[in-house]
Amino acid sequence: MNSAPYGADSRDWLRSLRTRVATLWWLKALGNTVFLVVFFQLYLWLQKNPLFAVTQIPATALDDWIGFQPWTITLYLSLWVYTALPVALQPDKPRLLRYTGAISVLCLVALLVFLVWPTSVSDAVGARPASNGLFAMLYAVDSTGNACPSLHVAASVMSCMWLQAILTQVRAPAWLNAVNVAWCLGIVFSTLATKQHLLLDVLAGVALGIGIGWASLRRAKPV
């Protein structure tokens, strides 16, 4: 029988994750809440008060092919759980602060782009039917402005990279990282299927997420 590569007990990774979550949990919860409140104040102000003419991001053939798929709203909204995981899994205050700095840089870069280059989803997409209460809630808070780069995608990609590094560090099983990647891909797809974003927004978001994620992980090892 092959032994686990990280020790005699195959549940070491689970204990490590639990310990990380329990460490400074109150600071993580409070900090994440304050961060989101401040971020959304800036995000929504820029969305509602563009300083320059708004550029409509054109739809591509892929956008037309995917179409509107209301079932993906749950995946779309799951971003707020997904992006909280790298925060919850930081093992100490220095690394928590490093991650906070990294996600702050990602958000600030995107907000700067929204400031100097306001964008929205093309009218060619057409009306998005509010098929249930979740869509009505989403549309009441977030329009299709601040489109490119997609911060939904950028934050998901960066979170995926950090979670992969954390799972590798604690020697978690491969299936758990597969779940991590699948969740990220699901969120990315949902941005297209809910018509909150278009393909060009997604590609720009992927580039932003990979760029900041790679740079931040180089400076933060071990995670």
Short mmCIF file of C-alpha atoms in Angstrom, two decimals:
data_model
loop_
_atom_site.label_atom_id
_atom_site.label_comp_id
_atom_site.label_asym_id
_atom_site.label_seq_id
_atom_site.Cartn_x
_atom_site.Cartn_y
_atom_site.Cartn_z
CA MET A 1 0.00 0.00 0.00
CA ASN A 2 1.36 3.41 -0.98
CA SER A 3 1.62 5.90 1.85
CA ALA A 4 0.44 9.49 1.50
CA PRO A 5 3.23 11.67 0.10
CA TYR A 6 2.92 14.18 2.91
CA GLY A 7 2.88 11.93 5.94
CA ALA A 8 1.25 8.98 7.60
CA ASP A 9 -2.12 10.63 8.09
CA SER A 10 -3.93 11.43 4.84
CA ARG A 11 -6.05 14.00 6.67
CA ASP A 12 -3.14 16.32 7.49
CA TRP A 13 -4.24 18.65 4.69
CA LEU A 14 -7.73 18.94 6.17
CA ARG A 15 -6.36 19.81 9.60
CA SER A 16 -4.09 22.39 8.00
CA LEU A 17 -7.01 24.04 6.23
CA ARG A 18 -9.09 24.08 9.41
CA THR A 19 -6.24 25.67 11.33
CA ARG A 20 -5.84 28.33 8.66
CA VAL A 21 -9.54 29.17 8.72
CA ALA A 22 -9.58 29.43 12.52
CA THR A 23 -6.54 31.72 12.60
CA LEU A 24 -7.53 35.41 12.92
CA TRP A 25 -11.02 34.52 11.69
CA TRP A 26 -12.52 37.67 13.21
CA LEU A 27 -9.95 39.92 11.49
CA LYS A 28 -10.50 38.17 8.17
CA ALA A 29 -14.29 38.50 8.43
CA LEU A 30 -14.15 42.15 9.47
CA GLY A 31 -11.47 43.08 6.97
CA ASN A 32 -13.23 41.37 4.07
CA THR A 33 -16.48 43.16 4.92
CA VAL A 34 -14.86 46.58 5.16
CA PHE A 35 -12.91 45.96 1.94
CA LEU A 36 -16.08 45.07 0.01
CA VAL A 37 -18.01 48.08 1.34
CA VAL A 38 -15.25 50.51 0.34
CA PHE A 39 -14.70 48.81 -3.01
CA PHE A 40 -18.37 48.86 -3.98
CA GLN A 41 -18.71 52.52 -3.08
CA LEU A 42 -15.97 53.33 -5.59
CA TYR A 43 -17.11 50.77 -8.17
CA LEU A 44 -20.74 51.89 -8.23
CA TRP A 45 -19.85 55.59 -8.19
CA LEU A 46 -17.69 55.13 -11.30
CA GLN A 47 -20.41 53.05 -12.92
CA LYS A 48 -23.07 55.71 -12.38
CA ASN A 49 -20.87 58.77 -12.93
CA PRO A 50 -18.57 58.14 -15.91
CA LEU A 51 -16.13 60.97 -16.50
CA PHE A 52 -15.84 60.28 -20.23
CA ALA A 53 -17.99 58.91 -23.02
CA VAL A 54 -18.92 55.28 -22.42
CA THR A 55 -17.56 52.79 -24.95
CA GLN A 56 -19.77 49.83 -25.75
CA ILE A 57 -17.85 46.56 -25.88
CA PRO A 58 -19.00 44.72 -29.03
CA ALA A 59 -20.49 41.25 -28.91
CA THR A 60 -18.68 38.45 -30.72
CA ALA A 61 -20.02 35.34 -32.43
CA LEU A 62 -19.27 33.38 -29.25
CA ASP A 63 -21.38 35.77 -27.19
CA ASP A 64 -24.29 35.26 -29.58
CA TRP A 65 -23.82 31.48 -29.54
CA ILE A 66 -23.78 31.19 -25.74
CA GLY A 67 -26.94 33.25 -25.36
CA PHE A 68 -28.68 34.13 -22.12
CA GLN A 69 -28.72 31.23 -19.63
CA PRO A 70 -30.54 32.17 -16.42
CA TRP A 71 -29.45 29.03 -14.52
CA THR A 72 -25.92 30.45 -14.27
CA ILE A 73 -26.94 33.26 -11.90
CA THR A 74 -26.06 31.08 -8.88
CA LEU A 75 -22.56 30.53 -10.25
CA TYR A 76 -22.24 34.24 -10.93
CA LEU A 77 -23.19 35.21 -7.38
CA SER A 78 -20.98 32.49 -5.88
CA LEU A 79 -18.01 34.75 -6.62
CA TRP A 80 -18.43 36.35 -3.20
CA VAL A 81 -17.96 33.00 -1.49
CA TYR A 82 -15.14 31.94 -3.81
CA THR A 83 -13.08 35.10 -3.41
CA ALA A 84 -13.45 34.94 0.37
CA LEU A 85 -11.63 31.58 0.47
CA PRO A 86 -8.08 32.88 -0.13
CA VAL A 87 -8.68 35.38 2.67
CA ALA A 88 -9.99 32.73 5.05
CA LEU A 89 -7.07 30.40 4.32
CA GLN A 90 -4.22 32.81 5.07
CA PRO A 91 -2.21 31.28 7.96
CA ASP A 92 -0.96 34.42 9.71
CA LYS A 93 -1.17 38.21 9.73
CA PRO A 94 1.85 38.95 7.46
CA ARG A 95 0.52 36.71 4.70
CA LEU A 96 -3.00 38.02 5.21
CA LEU A 97 -1.69 41.55 4.70
CA ARG A 98 0.25 40.47 1.60
CA TYR A 99 -2.86 38.97 0.08
CA THR A 100 -4.89 42.05 0.97
CA GLY A 101 -2.30 44.17 -0.80
CA ALA A 102 -2.43 41.95 -3.88
CA ILE A 103 -6.22 41.98 -4.24
CA SER A 104 -6.19 45.74 -3.57
CA VAL A 105 -3.77 46.26 -6.46
CA LEU A 106 -5.99 44.19 -8.76
CA CYS A 107 -9.07 46.23 -7.84
CA LEU A 108 -7.27 49.56 -8.09
CA VAL A 109 -5.91 48.76 -11.56
CA ALA A 110 -9.41 47.87 -12.75
CA LEU A 111 -10.96 50.96 -11.15
CA LEU A 112 -8.34 53.15 -12.82
CA VAL A 113 -9.25 51.63 -16.19
CA PHE A 114 -12.95 52.25 -15.49
CA LEU A 115 -12.11 55.86 -14.58
CA VAL A 116 -10.23 56.73 -17.77
CA TRP A 117 -12.07 54.35 -20.11
CA PRO A 118 -15.72 53.78 -19.11
CA THR A 119 -17.21 50.76 -20.86
CA SER A 120 -20.49 48.87 -20.97
CA VAL A 121 -21.88 45.73 -22.55
CA SER A 122 -23.09 46.31 -26.10
CA ASP A 123 -26.75 47.04 -26.74
CA ALA A 124 -26.51 44.29 -29.35
CA VAL A 125 -26.91 41.80 -26.52
CA GLY A 126 -30.46 43.01 -26.08
CA ALA A 127 -32.61 43.09 -22.97
CA ARG A 128 -31.73 40.67 -20.19
CA PRO A 129 -34.95 39.14 -18.87
CA ALA A 130 -35.17 39.16 -15.09
CA SER A 131 -36.41 35.60 -14.76
CA ASN A 132 -36.25 35.42 -10.99
CA GLY A 133 -35.61 37.41 -7.84
CA LEU A 134 -31.85 36.90 -8.02
CA PHE A 135 -31.66 38.70 -11.36
CA ALA A 136 -33.89 41.50 -10.13
CA MET A 137 -31.57 41.94 -7.14
CA LEU A 138 -28.49 41.89 -9.37
CA TYR A 139 -29.85 44.45 -11.82
CA ALA A 140 -30.92 46.75 -9.01
CA VAL A 141 -27.32 46.92 -7.76
CA ASP A 142 -25.10 46.33 -10.78
CA SER A 143 -25.74 47.41 -14.35
CA THR A 144 -23.62 46.36 -17.33
CA GLY A 145 -21.19 49.26 -16.87
CA ASN A 146 -17.55 48.88 -15.80
CA ALA A 147 -17.45 46.06 -18.31
CA CYS A 148 -13.85 45.76 -19.45
CA PRO A 149 -11.84 44.25 -17.86
CA SER A 150 -14.30 42.01 -16.06
CA LEU A 151 -13.45 42.27 -12.38
CA HIS A 152 -15.62 39.23 -11.78
CA VAL A 153 -13.26 37.24 -13.99
CA ALA A 154 -10.05 38.87 -12.79
CA ALA A 155 -10.86 38.24 -9.13
CA SER A 156 -11.86 34.65 -9.87
CA VAL A 157 -8.66 33.90 -11.77
CA MET A 158 -6.44 35.43 -9.11
CA SER A 159 -8.36 33.58 -6.38
CA CYS A 160 -7.92 30.33 -8.29
CA MET A 161 -4.16 30.85 -8.51
CA TRP A 162 -3.82 31.62 -4.81
CA LEU A 163 -6.04 28.70 -3.83
CA GLN A 164 -3.99 26.37 -6.01
CA ALA A 165 -0.83 27.56 -4.26
CA ILE A 166 -2.41 27.08 -0.83
CA LEU A 167 -3.73 23.61 -1.67
CA THR A 168 -0.29 22.63 -2.95
CA GLN A 169 1.33 23.98 0.21
CA VAL A 170 -0.92 21.88 2.49
CA ARG A 171 -0.65 18.91 0.12
CA ALA A 172 -4.36 18.62 -0.48
CA PRO A 173 -5.61 15.85 -2.82
CA ALA A 174 -5.79 16.51 -6.55
CA TRP A 175 -9.59 16.33 -6.61
CA LEU A 176 -9.84 19.38 -4.37
CA ASN A 177 -7.82 21.50 -6.75
CA ALA A 178 -9.96 20.17 -9.62
CA VAL A 179 -12.97 21.54 -7.74
CA ASN A 180 -11.12 24.84 -7.37
CA VAL A 181 -10.44 25.11 -11.11
CA ALA A 182 -13.96 23.99 -12.04
CA TRP A 183 -15.51 26.60 -9.73
CA CYS A 184 -13.37 29.32 -11.28
CA LEU A 185 -14.28 28.23 -14.81
CA GLY A 186 -17.95 28.13 -13.83
CA ILE A 187 -17.84 31.72 -12.59
CA VAL A 188 -16.04 32.85 -15.75
CA PHE A 189 -18.65 31.14 -17.92
CA SER A 190 -21.47 32.66 -15.89
CA THR A 191 -20.30 36.18 -16.70
CA LEU A 192 -20.97 35.41 -20.37
CA ALA A 193 -24.17 33.42 -19.81
CA THR A 194 -25.79 36.09 -17.61
CA LYS A 195 -24.77 38.75 -20.17
CA GLN A 196 -23.11 40.82 -17.48
CA HIS A 197 -19.96 40.62 -19.61
CA LEU A 198 -18.83 39.78 -23.12
CA LEU A 199 -15.91 37.76 -24.44
CA LEU A 200 -13.57 40.77 -24.74
CA ASP A 201 -14.28 41.71 -21.11
CA VAL A 202 -13.51 38.15 -20.04
CA LEU A 203 -10.22 37.99 -21.94
CA ALA A 204 -9.10 41.29 -20.41
CA GLY A 205 -10.15 40.05 -16.97
CA VAL A 206 -8.19 36.82 -17.41
CA ALA A 207 -5.09 38.79 -18.37
CA LEU A 208 -5.45 41.09 -15.36
CA GLY A 209 -6.05 38.22 -12.96
CA ILE A 210 -3.09 36.20 -14.22
CA GLY A 211 -0.78 39.20 -14.22
CA ILE A 212 -1.51 40.33 -10.66
CA GLY A 213 -1.83 36.75 -9.42
CA TRP A 214 1.54 35.71 -10.81
CA ALA A 215 3.32 38.82 -9.53
CA SER A 216 1.78 38.54 -6.06
CA LEU A 217 2.54 34.83 -5.67
CA ARG A 218 6.17 35.40 -6.61
CA ARG A 219 6.46 37.79 -3.66
CA ALA A 220 4.37 35.78 -1.20
CA LYS A 221 5.92 32.28 -1.16
CA PRO A 222 5.33 30.22 0.81
CA VAL A 223 1.61 30.94 0.95
#
